[in-house]
Short mmCIF file of C-alpha atoms and ligand atoms in Angstrom, two decimals:
data_model
loop_
_atom_site.label_atom_id
_atom_site.label_comp_id
_atom_site.label_asym_id
_atom_site.label_seq_id
_atom_site.Cartn_x
_atom_site.Cartn_y
_atom_site.Cartn_z
CA MET A 98 170.28 63.29 72.93
CA GLN A 99 166.85 61.49 74.14
CA LYS A 100 167.53 59.33 77.03
CA LYS A 101 166.36 55.73 76.70
CA LYS A 102 163.14 54.63 78.35
CA TYR A 103 163.58 51.96 80.71
CA ARG A 104 161.23 49.48 82.76
CA LEU A 105 160.24 50.57 86.43
CA GLU A 106 162.54 48.28 88.09
CA THR A 107 165.50 50.03 86.17
CA GLU A 108 163.96 53.52 86.77
CA LEU A 109 163.75 52.31 90.41
CA VAL A 110 167.46 52.18 90.77
CA HIS A 111 168.71 54.87 87.89
CA ALA A 112 166.45 57.65 87.37
CA GLY A 113 167.29 60.83 88.96
CA GLU A 114 171.22 60.17 89.76
CA PRO A 115 173.43 62.62 88.99
CA ASP A 116 174.47 62.50 85.50
CA LYS A 117 177.98 62.94 86.60
CA ARG A 118 178.71 60.81 89.47
CA ILE A 119 179.73 63.35 92.46
CA GLU A 120 183.59 62.52 93.05
CA GLY A 121 182.61 59.04 91.49
CA ALA A 122 180.47 58.09 94.29
CA VAL A 123 178.13 55.34 93.29
CA SER A 124 175.26 56.20 96.32
CA LEU A 125 174.44 59.82 96.27
CA PRO A 126 176.17 61.55 98.96
CA ILE A 127 174.13 63.33 101.73
CA PHE A 128 174.42 67.32 101.22
CA GLN A 129 174.00 68.08 104.97
CA SER A 130 174.22 71.85 104.30
CA SER A 131 171.21 74.19 105.18
CA THR A 132 172.24 76.88 102.76
CA PHE A 133 174.36 77.10 99.56
CA GLU A 134 176.59 80.11 97.79
CA TYR A 135 174.49 82.24 95.96
CA SER A 136 174.72 82.34 92.32
CA GLY A 137 172.61 84.96 91.21
CA GLN A 138 169.01 83.80 91.49
CA SER A 139 166.39 86.32 90.90
CA ASP A 140 163.55 84.39 92.49
CA TYR A 141 163.13 83.53 96.54
CA HIS A 142 162.09 79.99 95.57
CA ASP A 143 165.33 79.55 93.54
CA LEU A 144 167.82 80.26 96.60
CA LYS A 145 169.33 76.98 97.42
CA TYR A 146 168.15 76.25 101.10
CA ILE A 147 166.76 73.32 102.62
CA ARG A 148 163.64 74.59 103.26
CA LEU A 149 163.05 75.25 99.84
CA ASN A 150 163.41 71.82 98.85
CA ASN A 151 166.05 72.26 96.22
CA THR A 152 169.32 70.60 97.62
CA PRO A 153 170.78 68.01 95.67
CA ASN A 154 169.08 65.24 97.55
CA HIS A 155 165.81 66.54 97.08
CA THR A 156 166.21 67.28 93.26
CA ALA A 157 167.78 63.63 92.78
CA LEU A 158 164.45 62.22 94.69
CA HIS A 159 162.10 64.59 92.82
CA LYS A 160 163.18 63.06 89.57
CA LYS A 161 162.85 59.55 90.61
CA LEU A 162 159.62 60.05 92.11
CA SER A 163 158.37 61.64 88.99
CA VAL A 164 159.69 58.94 86.56
CA LEU A 165 158.16 56.29 88.79
CA GLU A 166 154.80 58.09 88.99
CA LYS A 167 154.95 59.15 85.26
CA GLY A 168 154.68 62.76 86.41
CA ASP A 169 156.56 65.67 85.04
CA ALA A 170 157.44 66.99 88.66
CA ALA A 171 157.49 65.85 92.06
CA LEU A 172 157.89 67.19 95.76
CA VAL A 173 159.06 65.28 98.55
CA THR A 174 157.84 66.55 102.24
CA ALA A 175 158.50 66.13 105.72
CA SER A 176 155.75 63.72 106.17
CA GLY A 177 152.57 62.18 104.32
CA MET A 178 150.26 64.61 106.18
CA ALA A 179 152.83 67.63 105.19
CA ALA A 180 152.42 66.42 101.32
CA ILE A 181 148.39 66.07 101.45
CA SER A 182 148.13 69.62 103.78
CA ALA A 183 150.40 71.40 101.42
CA ALA A 184 148.63 70.10 98.36
CA LEU A 185 145.23 70.83 99.63
CA LEU A 186 145.85 74.42 100.70
CA ALA A 187 147.83 75.10 97.33
CA PHE A 188 144.24 74.97 95.57
CA LEU A 189 141.85 75.93 98.24
CA LYS A 190 140.67 79.02 99.53
CA PRO A 191 137.76 80.43 101.63
CA GLY A 192 134.36 79.76 100.21
CA ASP A 193 135.77 76.86 98.10
CA HIS A 194 134.19 73.43 98.42
CA LEU A 195 135.70 70.17 97.74
CA LEU A 196 134.35 66.48 97.42
CA ALA A 197 136.22 63.67 99.31
CA GLN A 198 135.96 59.76 99.38
CA ASP A 199 134.16 58.89 102.71
CA CYS A 200 136.49 56.28 103.93
CA LEU A 201 139.93 58.20 104.23
CA TYR A 202 142.80 57.93 106.28
CA GLY A 203 142.19 59.39 109.50
CA GLY A 204 144.75 62.35 109.52
CA THR A 205 143.27 63.29 105.96
CA HIS A 206 139.81 63.10 107.32
CA GLU A 207 140.40 65.39 110.17
CA LEU A 208 142.26 67.63 108.33
CA ILE A 209 139.40 68.17 105.75
CA THR A 210 136.54 68.16 108.04
CA LYS A 211 138.07 70.20 110.95
CA ASP A 212 141.02 72.16 109.76
CA LEU A 213 139.68 73.29 106.40
CA ALA A 214 136.28 73.91 107.80
CA VAL A 215 138.02 76.38 110.13
CA LEU A 216 139.28 78.22 107.01
CA GLY A 217 136.08 78.47 105.42
CA ILE A 218 136.47 75.37 102.95
CA SER A 219 133.53 73.12 103.05
CA CYS A 220 133.41 69.39 102.00
CA ASP A 221 130.82 66.57 101.38
CA LEU A 222 132.01 62.98 102.13
CA VAL A 223 131.05 60.83 98.97
CA GLN A 224 130.88 57.10 98.43
CA GLY A 225 133.96 56.03 96.18
CA ASP A 226 131.82 53.68 94.45
CA SER A 227 129.18 55.57 92.78
CA VAL A 228 130.10 58.47 90.37
CA LYS A 229 126.45 59.44 90.61
CA ALA A 230 126.80 60.35 94.10
CA TRP A 231 129.62 62.75 93.13
CA GLU A 232 127.78 64.10 90.72
CA GLU A 233 124.70 64.80 93.14
CA LYS A 234 126.88 66.67 95.69
CA TYR A 235 128.75 69.05 92.91
CA ARG A 236 128.19 72.68 93.19
CA PRO A 237 129.54 75.67 91.35
CA GLU A 238 132.01 76.23 94.33
CA THR A 239 133.39 72.83 94.12
CA LYS A 240 137.10 73.03 93.09
CA LEU A 241 138.65 69.43 93.86
CA ILE A 242 138.04 65.79 94.24
CA TYR A 243 139.97 63.60 96.76
CA ALA A 244 140.24 59.76 96.98
CA GLU A 245 142.55 57.10 97.98
CA SER A 246 143.37 54.19 95.49
CA ILE A 247 142.95 51.51 98.05
CA SER A 248 141.23 52.37 101.43
CA ASN A 249 141.86 51.63 104.73
CA PRO A 250 141.49 48.81 106.61
CA LEU A 251 139.04 47.49 104.24
CA LEU A 252 140.88 47.61 100.96
CA GLN A 253 138.22 49.04 99.04
CA ILE A 254 138.86 50.24 95.56
CA PRO A 255 136.76 53.11 94.53
CA ASP A 256 135.92 53.60 90.60
CA LEU A 257 139.23 55.25 89.87
CA LYS A 258 138.34 55.89 85.90
CA GLY A 259 134.84 57.31 86.90
CA LEU A 260 136.27 59.86 89.10
CA ALA A 261 139.22 60.76 87.26
CA ALA A 262 136.48 61.46 84.02
CA PHE A 263 134.09 63.30 86.87
CA ALA A 264 136.82 65.56 87.61
CA LYS A 265 137.98 66.37 84.15
CA LYS A 266 134.43 67.02 83.18
CA HIS A 267 133.67 69.72 85.46
CA GLY A 268 137.43 71.07 85.27
CA LEU A 269 138.20 70.02 89.03
CA ILE A 270 141.64 69.25 90.18
CA SER A 271 142.03 65.55 91.01
CA MET A 272 144.17 64.33 94.08
CA ILE A 273 144.37 60.88 94.70
CA ASP A 274 146.44 59.25 97.82
CA ASN A 275 148.37 56.25 96.40
CA THR A 276 149.97 54.99 99.64
CA PHE A 277 148.72 51.60 99.88
CA ALA A 278 148.89 50.75 96.22
CA GLY A 279 152.36 52.30 95.45
CA PRO A 280 153.63 53.03 91.84
CA VAL A 281 154.81 49.32 91.32
CA ASN A 282 151.24 48.03 91.26
CA TYR A 283 149.37 51.16 90.44
CA ARG A 284 149.85 54.95 88.76
CA PRO A 285 147.04 57.12 89.02
CA LEU A 286 148.25 59.76 86.92
CA GLU A 287 147.95 57.21 83.82
CA THR A 288 144.02 56.84 84.78
CA GLY A 289 143.92 60.56 84.64
CA PHE A 290 144.22 61.88 88.09
CA ASP A 291 146.21 65.41 88.30
CA ILE A 292 148.14 64.69 91.70
CA CYS A 293 149.19 61.74 93.15
CA LEU A 294 150.10 61.59 96.95
CA HIS A 295 152.40 59.54 98.91
CA SER A 296 152.83 58.70 102.73
CA CYS A 297 156.60 57.70 101.73
CA THR A 298 156.69 56.36 105.27
CA LYS A 299 155.26 53.38 103.93
CA TYR A 300 155.96 51.46 100.78
CA LEU A 301 158.34 53.83 99.02
CA ASN A 302 160.73 54.03 102.00
CA GLY A 303 159.83 50.46 103.15
CA HIS A 304 162.08 50.24 106.04
CA SER A 305 159.79 51.91 109.14
CA ASP A 306 162.48 54.08 110.01
CA ILE A 307 161.53 57.63 108.57
CA VAL A 308 158.54 59.67 107.99
CA ALA A 309 158.04 61.40 104.52
CA GLY A 310 155.67 62.34 101.94
CA ALA A 311 155.45 63.12 98.19
CA ALA A 312 153.37 64.89 95.64
CA ILE A 313 153.65 63.90 91.74
CA GLY A 314 151.82 65.57 88.86
CA SER A 315 152.42 68.47 86.00
CA GLU A 316 155.10 71.10 86.51
CA LYS A 317 152.78 73.87 86.94
CA LEU A 318 150.40 72.16 89.82
CA ILE A 319 153.69 70.94 91.67
CA GLY A 320 155.08 74.24 91.35
CA LYS A 321 152.09 75.68 92.96
CA ILE A 322 152.46 73.10 96.01
CA ILE A 323 156.19 73.59 96.44
CA HIS A 324 155.41 77.38 96.71
CA LYS A 325 153.28 76.52 99.58
CA LEU A 326 155.50 73.98 101.35
CA ASN A 327 158.39 76.54 101.13
CA HIS A 328 156.01 78.88 103.15
CA LEU A 329 154.48 76.13 105.47
CA GLY A 330 157.87 74.67 106.19
CA GLY A 331 157.17 70.95 105.90
CA SER A 332 160.58 69.99 104.28
CA LEU A 333 162.28 67.03 104.29
CA ASP A 334 165.57 66.81 105.71
CA PRO A 335 168.69 65.76 103.49
CA HIS A 336 169.31 62.90 105.70
CA ALA A 337 165.87 61.51 105.69
CA CYS A 338 166.05 62.25 101.79
CA PHE A 339 169.11 60.02 101.41
CA LEU A 340 167.32 57.12 103.27
CA LEU A 341 163.96 57.54 101.32
CA HIS A 342 166.14 57.26 97.90
CA ARG A 343 168.12 54.39 99.37
CA GLY A 344 164.63 52.70 100.05
CA ILE A 345 163.08 53.46 96.79
CA LYS A 346 165.55 51.47 94.85
CA THR A 347 164.37 48.16 96.22
CA LEU A 348 160.66 49.06 95.88
CA ALA A 349 160.05 46.66 93.31
CA LEU A 350 161.57 43.61 94.43
CA ARG A 351 159.66 44.32 98.12
CA MET A 352 156.45 45.00 96.37
CA ARG A 353 156.46 42.02 94.29
CA CYS A 354 157.42 39.94 97.16
CA GLN A 355 154.63 41.51 99.24
CA ASN A 356 152.04 41.06 96.85
CA ALA A 357 152.89 37.25 96.60
CA ASN A 358 152.96 36.83 100.25
CA ALA A 359 149.73 38.68 100.99
CA LEU A 360 147.95 36.81 98.28
CA GLN A 361 149.14 33.36 99.91
CA LEU A 362 148.05 34.58 103.41
CA ALA A 363 144.72 35.69 102.17
CA GLY A 364 143.98 32.34 100.59
CA PHE A 365 145.10 30.57 103.58
CA LEU A 366 142.99 32.59 106.04
CA GLU A 367 139.96 32.66 103.46
CA ASN A 368 140.17 28.60 104.19
CA HIS A 369 140.83 28.59 107.87
CA ASN A 370 137.48 27.98 110.11
CA ALA A 371 138.35 30.44 112.51
CA VAL A 372 137.95 33.39 110.42
CA GLU A 373 134.77 34.92 109.40
CA LYS A 374 135.67 37.22 106.38
CA VAL A 375 138.79 38.16 104.60
CA TYR A 376 139.21 41.48 102.77
CA TYR A 377 142.04 41.41 100.15
CA PRO A 378 141.41 42.87 96.61
CA GLY A 379 143.29 39.72 95.26
CA LEU A 380 140.48 37.36 96.53
CA LYS A 381 137.54 36.91 93.74
CA ASN A 382 134.91 37.81 96.21
CA HIS A 383 136.16 41.19 97.47
CA THR A 384 134.38 44.19 96.11
CA GLY A 385 137.57 45.66 94.44
CA HIS A 386 138.94 42.43 92.62
CA GLU A 387 137.54 43.26 89.08
CA ARG A 388 138.92 46.98 89.18
CA ALA A 389 142.11 45.89 90.48
CA LYS A 390 142.50 43.26 87.85
CA GLU A 391 141.97 45.78 85.30
CA LEU A 392 144.05 48.67 86.69
CA PHE A 393 146.57 47.29 88.98
CA ALA A 394 149.89 45.12 88.39
CA GLY A 395 149.56 43.57 91.99
CA PHE A 396 146.88 43.29 94.59
CA GLY A 397 149.14 44.84 97.41
CA GLY A 398 150.54 43.60 100.78
CA MET A 399 147.83 44.82 102.78
CA LEU A 400 144.91 42.66 104.05
CA SER A 401 142.57 42.55 106.71
CA PHE A 402 140.12 39.92 108.43
CA GLU A 403 137.28 39.25 110.87
CA ILE A 404 137.92 36.49 113.34
CA LYS A 405 134.90 34.34 114.91
CA GLY A 406 134.60 34.89 118.52
CA GLY A 407 134.81 39.00 118.91
CA PRO A 408 137.31 41.12 119.90
CA GLU A 409 138.89 39.06 122.80
CA LYS A 410 139.64 36.31 120.25
CA ALA A 411 141.35 38.89 118.00
CA GLU A 412 143.51 40.17 120.64
CA LYS A 413 144.46 36.47 121.76
CA VAL A 414 145.30 35.61 118.31
CA ILE A 415 147.59 38.93 117.74
CA SER A 416 149.12 38.26 121.21
CA ARG A 417 150.09 34.42 119.97
CA LEU A 418 151.43 35.38 116.71
CA GLN A 419 155.52 35.32 116.86
CA ILE A 420 156.46 36.97 113.49
CA PRO A 421 154.12 39.97 113.09
CA ILE A 422 154.79 42.79 115.41
CA SER A 423 151.79 44.35 116.68
CA ALA A 424 152.07 47.95 115.67
CA PRO A 425 150.11 50.68 113.53
CA SER A 426 151.56 51.67 110.38
CA LEU A 427 152.40 49.68 107.50
CA GLY A 428 154.53 49.12 104.32
CA GLY A 429 157.89 48.10 105.90
CA VAL A 430 159.64 44.76 105.14
CA GLU A 431 158.44 43.35 108.66
CA SER A 432 154.88 42.05 108.88
CA LEU A 433 152.68 44.37 111.33
CA ILE A 434 149.55 43.49 113.05
CA THR A 435 146.75 45.75 114.27
CA ARG A 436 143.48 46.11 115.38
CA PRO A 437 142.13 49.12 113.76
CA VAL A 438 139.41 49.59 116.25
CA THR A 439 142.21 50.40 118.86
CA THR A 440 144.51 52.16 116.79
CA SER A 441 144.29 53.60 113.27
CA HIS A 442 140.17 53.95 113.62
CA SER A 443 139.87 54.56 117.37
CA GLY A 444 138.98 58.20 116.65
CA MET A 445 135.58 57.27 115.14
CA SER A 446 132.61 56.44 117.12
CA PRO A 447 130.95 53.17 117.21
CA GLN A 448 128.49 54.42 114.86
CA GLU A 449 130.53 55.65 112.55
CA ARG A 450 132.78 52.34 112.58
CA GLU A 451 129.47 50.44 112.21
CA LYS A 452 128.37 52.60 109.16
CA ALA A 453 131.84 52.18 107.79
CA GLY A 454 131.59 48.32 108.22
CA ILE A 455 134.55 48.14 110.38
CA LYS A 456 133.95 45.42 112.86
CA ASP A 457 135.63 45.20 116.52
CA SER A 458 136.71 41.76 115.47
CA LEU A 459 138.68 43.00 112.46
CA ILE A 460 142.62 42.54 112.31
CA ARG A 461 144.73 44.30 109.63
CA VAL A 462 147.86 42.88 108.76
CA SER A 463 150.61 44.63 106.64
CA VAL A 464 152.55 41.73 104.99
CA GLY A 465 156.26 41.89 105.03
CA ILE A 466 159.00 40.25 103.07
CA GLU A 467 159.35 37.30 105.43
CA ALA A 468 159.24 33.75 103.84
CA ALA A 469 155.48 33.14 102.82
CA GLU A 470 155.59 29.51 104.69
CA ASP A 471 156.51 30.71 107.98
CA LEU A 472 153.92 33.63 107.94
CA ILE A 473 151.42 30.98 107.14
CA ALA A 474 152.70 28.75 109.98
CA ASP A 475 152.63 31.31 112.36
CA PHE A 476 149.08 32.27 111.70
CA GLN A 477 148.43 28.48 111.94
CA GLN A 478 149.20 28.21 115.27
CA ALA A 479 147.93 31.27 116.38
CA LEU A 480 144.33 30.56 115.01
CA ASP A 481 144.44 27.10 115.99
CA ILE A 482 143.30 27.56 119.55
C1 LIG B 767 150.10 57.09 106.83
C2 LIG B 767 149.55 57.39 105.97
C3 LIG B 767 149.21 58.77 105.68
C4 LIG B 767 149.96 59.94 106.55
O1 LIG B 767 151.42 59.76 106.36
P1 LIG B 767 152.22 60.23 107.35
O2 LIG B 767 153.76 60.19 106.66
O3 LIG B 767 152.26 59.50 108.64
O4 LIG B 767 152.16 61.79 107.58
C5 LIG B 767 148.49 59.37 104.59
N1 LIG B 767 147.65 58.48 103.95
C6 LIG B 767 147.72 57.13 104.10
C7 LIG B 767 146.93 56.29 103.31
C8 LIG B 767 148.53 56.76 104.95
O5 LIG B 767 148.67 55.32 105.20
#
């Protein structure tokens, strides 16, 4: 019998759960067993073993993630970077070339420009907004394109439809890191991207207590990534699988609250005279606003703003805030605040940051699920100095 298709909120809770509950357990138990009884498998990758990503905790998560991102198959990994590195290495070989967006997550930027370069894989970094620029850098050796649905820390949104179409036109594999938007707000496979990647450390788990990653796409492409990860070894431990599985069930609730809180806080900051500029896709003056309105169900929980008075003033405001915790990372239930120049973007030179438009006085907020009124009152007292 064909299974009924439910809305995302329902799928978050029920997709991938065992058809027959194990011993009647409502919550999928943790299978803390490295190996499982041999049952006649002829292929190495089918042996049941934690590193081969096929214990009951893995399979349930794979099903849940593929339903959420509208893919046929999924893979969970030991970190976001494990998903990204395994995915890239599954499809690139020496001599190949890739095109990537110019403002990538720091770890991905280093992996592509340094580690892949050592393997003889070259790249060009291109502005996400202009498909024409990607066309200009395209070569016969180009195999793959790589983008992020919302960039860090200025929350820019590339020409998503244009990039997916560009990849299709040239027969390239298209990969997109959907960590900042998340599947409640945006599902890149529906725009035509081949592989959607996540740092599940962030919104999908949502509680700042594990590192994990994921790749979602077709059976064929994900199958290749699984075989690569089986050899690289970055598999997710069953206990972390359990925590991620539990976290995902409340993703829609958390994300809606974070969308609403961030929109309110962005509006408040935009009207505060100590603030120079606010970057949030939900604001009409943001470069990605129209695109987000067209493709996203919500504008997300991340925002950043420049403060008048330079980095000293920025540090002062951060230290005066009572609710947001000063820490890198994002996507948890608690609000986090950071100055990208000192954390996520400290690896860039001042010239590179200048080029990317990242000012020393920029503050980034991962808005949590606290009461919006409390968050706004806290920012008010911290800014009124
Ligand atoms: C955090 C992050 C990653 C890396 O994820 P880890 O789980 O820390 O390995 C990749 N991409 C983006 C956009 C991120 O925010």
